[in-house]
Amino acid sequence: MAQIINEQDIINAICLSQAYQNIRPEDVLVELTYEDDAGFGAEVEVNGQIEVLNTAAMIGALRVWIKDVLHGDPFSTGIELVLDDEEGIIAKLS
């Protein structure tokens, strides 16, 4: 059975990945998005500056989370972003 990363932990993963750019995770605001044409994304606000992350950037942030929080191999883990009717945006790990 695949492990699930919930929406809040995806947001936490994006905040954690910002820490590698000398930004405190608690200073980051994240809104996850999904559009039929563009797919998954996130709007990240730091100090009034907004950056839009695409699906690949979100996957990269999740790889940081897998390495640092789950203590797994970030590159051998399959990651699939899913729009769930009840849970919102989740990531399935395999």
Tab-separated table of C-alpha atoms in Angstrom:
chain	number	residue	atom	x	y	z
A	1	MET	CA	0.000	0.000	0.000
A	2	ALA	CA	1.304	3.456	-0.910
A	3	GLN	CA	2.178	5.961	1.791
A	4	ILE	CA	0.175	9.200	1.663
A	5	ILE	CA	1.478	12.700	2.362
A	6	ASN	CA	-1.470	14.920	3.245
A	7	GLU	CA	-2.046	18.479	2.060
A	8	GLN	CA	-0.624	20.109	5.215
A	9	ASP	CA	2.572	18.068	4.957
A	10	ILE	CA	2.944	19.050	1.288
A	11	ILE	CA	2.776	22.676	2.451
A	12	ASN	CA	5.281	21.866	5.206
A	13	ALA	CA	7.573	20.266	2.618
A	14	ILE	CA	7.521	23.441	0.522
A	15	CYS	CA	8.292	25.542	3.622
A	16	LEU	CA	11.157	23.209	4.539
A	17	SER	CA	12.609	23.376	1.035
A	18	GLN	CA	12.656	27.183	1.318
A	19	ALA	CA	14.908	26.810	4.383
A	20	TYR	CA	17.682	25.672	2.033
A	21	GLN	CA	17.564	29.210	0.590
A	22	ASN	CA	18.221	30.759	4.030
A	23	ILE	CA	14.538	31.505	4.598
A	24	ARG	CA	12.886	30.535	7.853
A	25	PRO	CA	10.086	28.029	7.128
A	26	GLU	CA	7.710	29.940	9.415
A	27	ASP	CA	8.123	33.033	7.185
A	28	VAL	CA	6.687	31.193	4.173
A	29	LEU	CA	3.006	31.253	3.165
A	30	VAL	CA	1.889	28.548	0.736
A	31	GLU	CA	-1.316	28.041	-1.224
A	32	LEU	CA	-1.596	24.829	-3.227
A	33	THR	CA	-3.338	25.058	-6.583
A	34	TYR	CA	-4.689	22.808	-9.293
A	35	GLU	CA	-5.770	23.871	-12.766
A	36	ASP	CA	-6.914	21.546	-15.535
A	37	ASP	CA	-4.516	23.109	-18.050
A	38	ALA	CA	-1.469	23.693	-15.830
A	39	GLY	CA	-1.796	20.838	-13.340
A	40	PHE	CA	-0.538	21.119	-9.772
A	41	GLY	CA	1.228	24.165	-8.452
A	42	ALA	CA	1.790	26.341	-5.432
A	43	GLU	CA	1.902	30.052	-4.776
A	44	VAL	CA	4.670	30.741	-2.277
A	45	GLU	CA	4.912	34.112	-0.539
A	46	VAL	CA	8.055	35.161	1.316
A	47	ASN	CA	8.486	38.716	2.584
A	48	GLY	CA	5.824	40.006	0.196
A	49	GLN	CA	7.388	38.333	-2.846
A	50	ILE	CA	5.308	35.680	-4.612
A	51	GLU	CA	6.838	32.750	-6.447
A	52	VAL	CA	4.759	30.241	-8.411
A	53	LEU	CA	5.958	26.653	-8.233
A	54	ASN	CA	5.073	24.142	-10.911
A	55	THR	CA	4.541	20.415	-10.406
A	56	ALA	CA	8.249	19.614	-10.807
A	57	ALA	CA	9.227	22.122	-8.116
A	58	MET	CA	6.620	20.651	-5.771
A	59	ILE	CA	8.020	17.163	-6.379
A	60	GLY	CA	11.492	18.530	-5.595
A	61	ALA	CA	10.213	19.934	-2.293
A	62	LEU	CA	8.627	16.570	-1.490
A	63	ARG	CA	11.966	14.861	-2.145
A	64	VAL	CA	13.527	17.132	0.513
A	65	TRP	CA	10.712	16.112	2.890
A	66	ILE	CA	11.248	12.418	2.167
A	67	LYS	CA	14.977	12.761	2.886
A	68	ASP	CA	14.873	15.037	5.939
A	69	VAL	CA	11.599	14.096	7.657
A	70	LEU	CA	10.764	10.563	6.541
A	71	HIS	CA	14.463	9.533	6.349
A	72	GLY	CA	13.832	7.747	3.079
A	73	ASP	CA	15.654	7.651	-0.238
A	74	PRO	CA	14.217	10.649	-2.089
A	75	PHE	CA	15.238	9.422	-5.520
A	76	SER	CA	14.034	5.829	-5.350
A	77	THR	CA	10.611	6.897	-4.068
A	78	GLY	CA	7.882	7.374	-6.643
A	79	ILE	CA	5.760	10.487	-6.042
A	80	GLU	CA	2.321	11.046	-7.549
A	81	LEU	CA	0.321	14.195	-6.814
A	82	VAL	CA	-3.418	13.526	-6.644
A	83	LEU	CA	-6.441	15.806	-6.347
A	84	ASP	CA	-8.648	13.988	-3.834
A	85	ASP	CA	-12.298	15.027	-3.411
A	86	GLU	CA	-12.123	14.758	0.380
A	87	GLU	CA	-8.465	15.330	1.277
A	88	GLY	CA	-7.527	18.018	-1.253
A	89	ILE	CA	-4.101	17.739	-2.857
A	90	ILE	CA	-2.176	14.727	-1.581
A	91	ALA	CA	0.965	12.869	-2.617
A	92	LYS	CA	1.103	9.110	-2.955
A	93	LEU	CA	4.534	7.583	-2.377
A	94	SER	CA	5.548	4.218	-3.769
